[in-house]
Coordinates of C-alpha atoms in Angstrom, one line a residue:
X1 CA 7.5 23.8 9.5
X2 CA 7.9 20.2 10.7
X3 CA 4.8 18.2 11.3
X4 CA 6.6 15.8 13.7
X5 CA 5.3 12.3 14.2
X6 CA 2.0 11.9 12.4
X7 CA -0.3 9.2 13.8
X8 CA -3.2 8.0 11.7
X9 CA -5.5 7.9 14.7
X10 CA -4.9 11.6 15.3
X11 CA -6.4 12.4 11.9
X12 CA -9.8 11.0 12.6
X13 CA -12.4 13.3 14.3
X14 CA -13.7 12.0 17.5
X15 CA -17.4 10.9 17.2
X16 CA -19.9 9.2 19.3
X17 CA -19.7 5.4 19.3
X18 CA -21.5 3.9 16.3
X19 CA -24.2 1.3 16.7
X20 CA -23.0 -2.2 16.2
X21 CA -23.2 -3.4 12.6
X22 CA -24.0 -7.0 11.7
X23 CA -20.9 -8.7 10.2
X24 CA -21.1 -11.9 8.2
X25 CA -18.9 -14.9 8.7
X26 CA -17.8 -16.3 12.0
X27 CA -18.7 -13.2 13.8
X28 CA -22.3 -13.4 12.7
X29 CA -22.4 -17.1 13.4
X30 CA -22.9 -16.2 17.0
X31 CA -26.4 -15.0 16.0
X32 CA -27.1 -18.3 14.2
X33 CA -26.2 -17.1 10.7
X34 CA -24.8 -20.1 8.8
X35 CA -21.3 -19.9 7.4
X36 CA -20.6 -20.6 3.8
X37 CA -18.1 -23.2 2.8
X38 CA -14.4 -22.1 2.6
X39 CA -11.9 -23.8 0.3
X40 CA -8.6 -24.2 2.1
X41 CA -6.5 -24.8 -1.1
X42 CA -4.6 -22.4 -3.3
X43 CA -6.4 -21.1 -6.3
X44 CA -6.0 -23.6 -9.2
X45 CA -5.4 -20.7 -11.6
X46 CA -2.5 -19.3 -9.5
X47 CA 1.0 -19.1 -11.1
X48 CA 4.0 -17.2 -9.8
X49 CA 4.7 -14.7 -12.5
X50 CA 7.8 -12.9 -11.6
X51 CA 9.1 -10.9 -14.6
X52 CA 12.6 -11.1 -15.9
X53 CA 14.6 -8.1 -14.7
X54 CA 14.9 -5.5 -17.5
X55 CA 17.0 -2.5 -16.7
X56 CA 15.5 0.8 -17.7
X57 CA 17.7 3.3 -19.5
X58 CA 17.7 6.7 -17.8
X59 CA 15.9 5.2 -14.8
X60 CA 16.0 8.5 -12.9
X61 CA 14.5 10.5 -15.8
X62 CA 11.0 11.4 -14.8
X63 CA 9.1 14.7 -15.4
X64 CA 5.9 15.9 -13.8
X65 CA 2.8 15.8 -16.0
X66 CA -0.3 16.0 -13.8
X67 CA -0.8 17.3 -10.3
X68 CA -4.4 16.7 -9.2
X69 CA -6.5 17.6 -6.2
X70 CA -9.2 14.9 -6.3
X71 CA -9.9 14.1 -2.6
X72 CA -11.1 17.5 -1.4
X73 CA -13.5 17.7 1.5
X74 CA -16.9 19.0 0.4
X75 CA -15.5 19.4 -3.1
X76 CA -13.4 22.4 -2.0
X77 CA -11.0 23.1 -4.9
X78 CA -8.6 24.8 -2.5
X79 CA -8.5 22.0 0.2
X80 CA -4.9 21.5 1.1
X81 CA -5.5 19.7 4.3
X82 CA -6.9 16.3 3.3
X83 CA -4.2 13.6 3.4
X84 CA -4.0 11.0 0.7
X85 CA -2.5 7.9 2.1
X86 CA -2.2 5.2 -0.6
X87 CA -1.9 4.7 -4.3
X88 CA -1.6 1.5 -6.4
X89 CA -1.9 0.5 -10.0
X90 CA -4.7 -1.7 -11.2
X91 CA -3.5 -5.2 -12.2
X92 CA -3.9 -6.1 -15.9
X93 CA -6.3 -9.0 -16.2
X94 CA -5.1 -9.7 -19.8
X95 CA -1.4 -9.7 -18.9
X96 CA -1.1 -11.1 -15.4
X97 CA 1.9 -9.5 -13.5
X98 CA 1.5 -6.3 -15.4
X99 CA -0.8 -3.3 -14.8
X100 CA -3.2 -1.0 -16.6
X101 CA -2.9 2.8 -16.8
X102 CA -5.4 3.2 -14.0
X103 CA -4.1 4.1 -10.5
X104 CA -6.3 4.0 -7.4
X105 CA -5.8 6.5 -4.6
X106 CA -7.4 6.7 -1.2
X107 CA -7.6 9.5 1.4
X108 CA -10.1 11.4 3.4
X109 CA -13.4 9.7 2.8
X110 CA -12.9 8.9 -0.9
X111 CA -11.3 6.5 -3.4
X112 CA -10.4 7.8 -6.8
X113 CA -9.5 6.0 -10.0
X114 CA -7.2 8.0 -12.3
X115 CA -5.9 7.4 -15.8
X116 CA -2.2 8.3 -15.7
X117 CA -2.0 8.8 -19.5
X118 CA -4.3 11.8 -19.5
X119 CA -4.9 12.7 -15.8
X120 CA -8.6 12.0 -16.0
X121 CA -10.5 10.9 -12.9
X122 CA -12.5 8.1 -14.4
X123 CA -14.3 7.1 -11.2
X124 CA -14.7 8.4 -7.7
X125 CA -16.2 6.8 -4.6
X126 CA -17.0 9.1 -1.6
X127 CA -17.9 7.8 1.8
X128 CA -19.5 11.2 2.7
X129 CA -23.0 9.6 2.6
X130 CA -25.8 9.0 5.2
X131 CA -24.2 5.7 6.1
X132 CA -20.7 7.2 6.9
X133 CA -19.4 9.5 9.6
X134 CA -17.0 12.3 9.6
X135 CA -14.3 10.2 11.1
X136 CA -14.2 7.4 8.6
X137 CA -11.0 8.3 6.8
X138 CA -9.5 5.7 4.5
X139 CA -5.8 4.7 5.1
X140 CA -5.3 1.5 3.2
X141 CA -6.2 -0.1 -0.1
X142 CA -5.2 -3.2 -2.2
X143 CA -6.2 -4.7 -5.5
X144 CA -7.1 -8.3 -6.3
X145 CA -8.0 -10.1 -9.5
X146 CA -10.7 -12.5 -8.5
X147 CA -11.4 -15.6 -10.6
X148 CA -15.1 -16.3 -11.3
X149 CA -14.3 -19.9 -12.3
X150 CA -11.8 -22.5 -11.2
X151 CA -9.5 -22.0 -14.2
X152 CA -9.5 -18.2 -13.9
X153 CA -10.8 -17.7 -17.4
X154 CA -13.2 -15.1 -16.3
X155 CA -12.0 -12.6 -13.7
X156 CA -12.8 -9.2 -12.2
X157 CA -10.6 -6.6 -10.5
X158 CA -11.7 -5.6 -7.0
X159 CA -10.3 -2.9 -4.8
X160 CA -10.5 -3.2 -1.1
X161 CA -10.2 0.0 1.0
X162 CA -10.3 0.5 4.7
X163 CA -9.5 2.8 7.6
X164 CA -11.1 4.3 10.6
X165 CA -14.0 2.4 12.3
X166 CA -12.5 -0.8 10.8
X167 CA -14.9 -0.6 7.8
X168 CA -13.7 -2.4 4.7
X169 CA -15.1 -1.4 1.3
X170 CA -15.2 -3.7 -1.7
X171 CA -15.3 -1.8 -5.0
X172 CA -15.7 -3.2 -8.5
X173 CA -14.5 -0.2 -10.6
X174 CA -15.4 -1.6 -14.0
X175 CA -19.1 -1.7 -13.0
X176 CA -18.8 1.5 -11.0
X177 CA -20.2 -0.1 -7.8
X178 CA -19.2 -0.5 -4.2
X179 CA -20.9 -3.8 -3.7
X180 CA -20.1 -4.7 -0.1
X181 CA -19.0 -3.2 3.3
X182 CA -18.2 -5.0 6.4
X183 CA -16.5 -4.2 9.7
X184 CA -13.5 -6.3 11.0
X185 CA -14.1 -5.1 14.6
X186 CA -17.9 -4.5 15.0
X187 CA -17.8 -3.9 18.8
X188 CA -15.1 -1.2 18.9
X189 CA -15.9 2.1 17.3
X190 CA -12.3 3.4 17.4
X191 CA -10.7 0.4 15.6
X192 CA -8.5 1.4 12.7
X193 CA -7.3 -0.7 9.8
X194 CA -3.8 0.5 8.8
X195 CA -2.8 -2.1 6.2
X196 CA -4.5 -4.4 3.7
X197 CA -3.1 -7.3 1.6
X198 CA -4.7 -10.0 -0.5
X199 CA -3.1 -13.4 -0.4
X200 CA -1.3 -13.8 -3.8
X201 CA -2.3 -17.5 -4.0
X202 CA -5.9 -17.0 -2.6
X203 CA -7.4 -14.1 -4.4
X204 CA -10.3 -13.7 -2.0
X205 CA -8.3 -13.9 1.2
X206 CA -7.7 -10.5 2.7
X207 CA -5.2 -9.8 5.5
X208 CA -6.2 -6.7 7.6
X209 CA -3.5 -5.1 9.8
X210 CA -4.9 -3.0 12.7
X211 CA -3.7 -0.1 14.8
X212 CA -3.7 -2.3 17.9
X213 CA -1.3 -4.8 16.3
X214 CA -3.7 -7.5 15.4
X215 CA -3.8 -9.0 11.9
X216 CA -7.1 -10.6 10.8
X217 CA -7.6 -12.9 7.8
X218 CA -11.0 -12.7 6.0
X219 CA -12.4 -14.6 3.0
X220 CA -14.3 -11.9 1.1
X221 CA -15.9 -14.4 -1.2
X222 CA -16.6 -14.4 -4.9
X223 CA -19.5 -12.2 -5.8
X224 CA -22.3 -13.7 -7.8
X225 CA -23.0 -11.4 -10.7
X226 CA -25.0 -9.3 -11.6
X227 CA -26.4 -9.0 -8.1
X228 CA -23.1 -9.2 -6.2
X229 CA -24.5 -11.6 -3.6
X230 CA -21.6 -12.5 -1.3
X231 CA -20.7 -12.8 2.4
X232 CA -17.5 -12.5 4.3
X233 CA -16.0 -15.2 6.6
X234 CA -13.5 -14.4 9.3
X235 CA -10.8 -17.1 9.2
X236 CA -8.0 -16.2 11.6
X237 CA -6.8 -13.6 14.0
X238 CA -3.0 -13.3 14.5
X239 CA -2.4 -12.0 18.0
X240 CA -0.7 -8.7 18.6
X241 CA 3.1 -8.9 18.9
X242 CA 3.8 -5.2 18.4
X243 CA 1.9 -1.9 18.0
X244 CA 0.4 -0.5 14.8
X245 CA 0.7 -2.7 11.7
X246 CA 1.8 -0.2 9.1
X247 CA 2.5 -2.5 6.1
X248 CA 2.0 -6.0 4.9
X249 CA 3.9 -8.0 2.2
X250 CA 4.0 -11.6 1.0
X251 CA 6.7 -13.9 -0.3
X252 CA 5.1 -16.6 -2.4
X253 CA 8.3 -18.7 -2.5
X254 CA 8.3 -19.0 1.3
X255 CA 4.5 -18.7 1.9
X256 CA 5.5 -15.9 4.3
X257 CA 3.4 -13.0 5.5
X258 CA 5.6 -10.1 6.5
X259 CA 4.4 -7.2 8.6
X260 CA 6.2 -3.9 9.3
X261 CA 5.0 -2.7 12.7
X262 CA 5.6 0.0 15.3
X263 CA 8.0 -2.2 17.2
X264 CA 9.6 -4.5 14.7
X265 CA 9.6 -6.6 11.5
X266 CA 7.7 -9.9 11.9
X267 CA 6.8 -12.8 9.6
X268 CA 4.4 -15.8 9.8
X269 CA 4.5 -19.0 7.8
X270 CA 1.0 -19.1 6.2
X271 CA 0.0 -22.8 6.5
X272 CA -3.4 -23.4 5.1
X273 CA -3.9 -26.6 7.1
X274 CA -3.2 -24.7 10.3
X275 CA -5.6 -21.9 9.3
X276 CA -8.3 -24.6 8.6
X277 CA -7.7 -26.2 12.0
X278 CA -7.6 -22.7 13.7
X279 CA -4.1 -23.3 14.9
X280 CA -1.5 -20.6 15.6
X281 CA 0.9 -19.7 12.7
X282 CA 4.6 -20.0 13.3
X283 CA 6.1 -16.6 13.8
X284 CA 9.6 -15.1 13.5
X285 CA 11.2 -11.7 13.8
X286 CA 13.7 -10.0 11.5
X287 CA 16.0 -7.9 13.7
X288 CA 17.4 -5.0 11.7
X289 CA 20.3 -2.8 12.7
X290 CA 19.5 -0.2 15.4
X291 CA 20.5 3.5 14.9
X292 CA 21.1 5.7 18.0
X293 CA 18.8 3.5 20.0
X294 CA 15.7 4.8 18.3
X295 CA 14.2 1.4 18.0
X296 CA 12.6 -0.3 15.1
X297 CA 9.5 1.5 13.7
X298 CA 9.0 -0.2 10.4
X299 CA 6.8 2.3 8.6
X300 CA 7.3 0.9 5.1
X301 CA 8.1 -2.5 3.6
X302 CA 7.8 -3.8 0.0
X303 CA 8.8 -6.9 -2.0
X304 CA 11.3 -5.7 -4.6
X305 CA 11.3 -9.3 -5.9
X306 CA 9.6 -12.4 -4.4
X307 CA 12.8 -13.1 -2.3
X308 CA 14.0 -9.5 -1.9
X309 CA 12.4 -7.3 0.8
X310 CA 12.9 -3.6 1.1
X311 CA 12.3 -2.2 4.6
X312 CA 12.5 1.3 6.0
X313 CA 12.8 2.1 9.7
X314 CA 11.7 5.6 10.7
X315 CA 14.5 7.9 11.8
X316 CA 17.2 5.6 10.3
X317 CA 17.9 7.8 7.2
X318 CA 18.3 4.7 5.0
X319 CA 16.4 1.8 3.4
X320 CA 17.4 -1.8 3.8
X321 CA 17.2 -4.4 1.0
X322 CA 17.9 -8.1 1.8
X323 CA 17.3 -11.6 0.7
X324 CA 14.5 -13.3 2.6
X325 CA 16.0 -16.7 1.9
X326 CA 19.3 -15.7 3.5
X327 CA 17.6 -14.2 6.5
X328 CA 15.6 -17.3 7.0
X329 CA 18.8 -19.4 6.9
X330 CA 20.2 -17.3 9.7
X331 CA 17.2 -17.7 12.0
X332 CA 17.7 -19.0 15.5
X333 CA 15.4 -19.7 18.4
X334 CA 15.5 -17.0 21.0
X335 CA 14.8 -18.7 24.3
X336 CA 14.4 -15.4 26.2
X337 CA 11.7 -14.1 23.8
X338 CA 10.3 -17.6 22.9
X339 CA 10.4 -17.2 19.2
X340 CA 12.5 -17.5 16.1
X341 CA 14.7 -14.5 15.3
X342 CA 16.9 -13.6 12.4
X343 CA 19.5 -10.9 12.9
X344 CA 19.8 -9.3 9.5
X345 CA 23.4 -7.9 9.7
X346 CA 24.8 -5.2 7.6
X347 CA 26.9 -7.8 5.7
X348 CA 23.6 -9.4 4.5
X349 CA 21.9 -6.3 3.1
X350 CA 22.2 -3.4 0.7
X351 CA 21.7 0.0 2.3
X352 CA 20.2 2.9 0.4
X353 CA 20.8 6.4 1.6
X354 CA 17.5 8.3 2.3
X355 CA 16.3 11.4 4.0
X356 CA 17.2 12.3 7.6
X357 CA 13.6 13.4 8.2
X358 CA 11.9 12.8 11.6
X359 CA 8.5 12.3 9.9
X360 CA 6.8 8.9 9.6
X361 CA 4.5 7.2 7.1
X362 CA 6.4 7.7 3.8
X363 CA 5.8 4.5 1.9
X364 CA 8.0 3.2 -0.8
X365 CA 6.9 1.9 -4.3
X366 CA 8.7 -0.8 -6.2
X367 CA 8.6 -2.3 -9.7
X368 CA 9.8 -5.9 -9.8
X369 CA 10.5 -5.7 -13.6
X370 CA 12.9 -2.8 -13.7
X371 CA 13.9 -3.1 -10.0
X372 CA 13.4 0.7 -9.6
X373 CA 12.5 1.8 -6.0
X374 CA 11.0 5.2 -5.2
X375 CA 10.4 6.8 -1.9
X376 CA 9.2 10.3 -1.2
X377 CA 10.3 12.6 1.7
X378 CA 8.7 15.4 3.7
X379 CA 9.9 18.1 1.2
X380 CA 7.8 16.8 -1.7
X381 CA 10.8 15.2 -3.3
X382 CA 11.0 11.6 -4.7
X383 CA 14.2 9.6 -4.2
X384 CA 14.7 7.2 -7.1
X385 CA 17.0 4.1 -6.9
X386 CA 17.9 1.7 -9.7
X387 CA 18.7 -1.7 -8.2
X388 CA 18.7 -3.8 -11.4
X389 CA 22.4 -4.4 -11.6
X390 CA 22.5 -5.5 -7.9
X391 CA 19.6 -7.9 -8.4
X392 CA 20.9 -9.6 -11.5
X393 CA 24.5 -9.9 -10.1
X394 CA 26.0 -7.6 -12.7
X395 CA 27.3 -5.7 -9.7
X396 CA 28.3 -8.0 -6.9
X397 CA 26.4 -7.5 -3.6
X398 CA 24.9 -9.4 -0.7
X399 CA 21.6 -9.6 -2.7
X400 CA 23.3 -12.3 -4.8
X401 CA 25.6 -13.8 -2.2
X402 CA 28.5 -11.3 -2.8
X403 CA 30.5 -9.3 -0.4
X404 CA 29.2 -6.1 1.4
X405 CA 29.2 -2.9 -0.6
X406 CA 29.1 0.8 0.3
X407 CA 25.8 2.5 0.9
X408 CA 24.0 3.2 -2.4
X409 CA 23.0 6.7 -3.5
X410 CA 19.8 7.5 -5.4
X411 CA 20.2 7.8 -9.1
X412 CA 18.0 10.9 -9.0
X413 CA 16.1 13.1 -6.5
X414 CA 13.0 14.5 -8.2
X415 CA 12.4 17.9 -6.5
X416 CA 8.9 19.2 -5.9
X417 CA 8.1 21.4 -9.0
X418 CA 7.0 25.0 -8.8
X419 CA 3.2 25.0 -9.1
X420 CA 0.7 27.7 -10.0
X421 CA -2.5 27.0 -8.1
X422 CA -5.2 29.6 -8.9
X423 CA -7.7 28.0 -6.5
X424 CA -5.4 28.3 -3.5
X425 CA -4.6 31.9 -4.4
X426 CA -8.2 32.7 -5.0
X427 CA -9.1 31.4 -1.5
X428 CA -6.2 33.4 -0.1
X429 CA -4.6 30.4 1.4
X430 CA -0.9 29.9 1.9
X431 CA 1.2 28.4 -0.9
X432 CA 1.4 24.6 -1.1
X433 CA 5.1 24.7 -0.2
X434 CA 4.7 26.9 2.9
X435 CA 4.5 23.8 5.0
X436 CA 6.1 20.4 4.8
X437 CA 4.8 18.4 1.8
X438 CA 4.9 14.8 3.0
X439 CA 4.8 12.2 0.2
X440 CA 2.8 9.5 1.9
X441 CA 3.1 6.9 -0.8
X442 CA 4.7 6.2 -4.2
X443 CA 3.6 3.7 -6.8
X444 CA 5.5 2.6 -9.9
X445 CA 3.9 1.2 -13.0
X446 CA 5.1 -2.0 -14.7
X447 CA 8.4 -1.2 -16.5
X448 CA 8.7 2.1 -14.6
X449 CA 7.0 4.2 -17.2
X450 CA 5.0 6.2 -14.6
X451 CA 5.5 7.1 -10.9
X452 CA 2.5 8.3 -8.9
X453 CA 2.9 10.0 -5.5
X454 CA 0.2 11.1 -3.1
X455 CA 0.8 13.8 -0.4
X456 CA -0.3 15.2 2.9
X457 CA -1.6 18.3 1.1
X458 CA -4.2 16.6 -1.0
X459 CA -2.2 16.1 -4.2
X460 CA -2.0 13.2 -6.6
X461 CA 1.3 13.7 -8.5
X462 CA 1.9 11.9 -11.8
X463 CA 5.4 11.7 -13.2
X464 CA 6.2 10.2 -16.6
X465 CA 9.5 8.5 -17.6
X466 CA 11.7 10.3 -20.1
X467 CA 13.0 13.8 -20.7
X468 CA 10.6 16.7 -20.5
X469 CA 9.8 18.0 -23.9
X470 CA 9.7 21.7 -24.6
X471 CA 6.2 22.9 -25.2
X472 CA 5.1 26.3 -26.7
X473 CA 2.3 26.6 -24.2
X474 CA 2.6 25.0 -20.7
X475 CA -0.4 23.3 -19.2
X476 CA -1.7 24.4 -15.9
X477 CA -0.2 21.7 -13.5
X478 CA -3.2 21.6 -11.1
X479 CA -6.2 20.2 -12.9
X480 CA -9.8 19.6 -11.9
X481 CA -11.5 16.8 -13.9
X482 CA -15.0 15.5 -14.5
X483 CA -15.7 12.8 -11.9
X484 CA -17.8 9.7 -12.5
X485 CA -19.3 8.6 -9.2
X486 CA -19.5 5.1 -7.7
X487 CA -22.8 3.6 -6.8
X488 CA -23.2 1.9 -3.5
X489 CA -25.2 -1.2 -2.9

């Protein structure tokens, strides 16, 4: 049964307008609250750490190990309706550029932190409290390693999560605390944050993409431990140029913020001096090939490498990968539209064959080290692509300045496994695979040892690299684990 076009706003329950909440930073300055000082320089501890490409043998060999239902509404073990929208691996503070075995997932009103090695839910934050409403679903999340000193010798990992009612949560999982909440649009109850991204060179600068097309930049500040005293400052609002901002990405080489929107693929040169002077950032548009006049609904983008962007247009049945440098070199000023445009032609990109689905919001995951890309479909399957040879030039392609090549096939399509779910059967609900299983997001660990996928039917799916070993006794695939709760401040 097809779900058709799924809009995030449709998932939120309609509630009465919430009372205005006080927001720190430039918004609260109207009421006389002083703003703290903002440093408009890149973090001294920043270094671009792009790993050397290392091809993974058997890049399509993954097997399912844990399928978890961790975001259930009212802790219902048979909840198959809560949608999980995002998943991302925690950065490793000891090995910058790598990740730990912890993956964060958000959906419904909760954020979960799961160890992919054993399937344990090590921490869970739930917005179903007295301060939350039924409509505050979480759609976006992103990690940042925040330095507590100028040299970055002492750091903490912080997860930002956001969604309906424009509420942003700041969670320090190591301490088990949600230490701050603020709203990006305090005067509009229906505002939705669809995408989050921390500036790679400014660990406390958070870009927030909204459903109305606006992108805001906030400095979330460095919390003073142990009390987590901190305030947020609004730095910039990038005006709407399209509709919903679905995804945000950043190229450090070009200081370029890239947004996949309902209406096109746009980029802004992030100039710190212009931000400090409150001047408008230079904007350009990447124009991708049209298919059957369906337009450009960019529902997923990701940086495969710092100069290689992967972009997926809804209804196109393919994923585009191209060099940002080459696209910038082809940019011209469009007098009719009054902006820079770069027509990214087929000869400039590598095309990956993907599903012909008419569903939206299936987000890719990439690993810059192995150059493995994974994207789920609306049948619960994962499409795995190995792009290492194309990135390194072992196989000539437009990614390294070569001639056009034929559309690339996935190295493997991992089908949805057959699951036995006692809780669903006990509740006399329909089987999980009765309806479309939409894989909303995939994440790949450093070196492509694990793939995590989250779905529209409230499942966190963990796949491990390698051949599946034969076991005398098979484990029950759907597990319910002990959950450690997050404290709110």
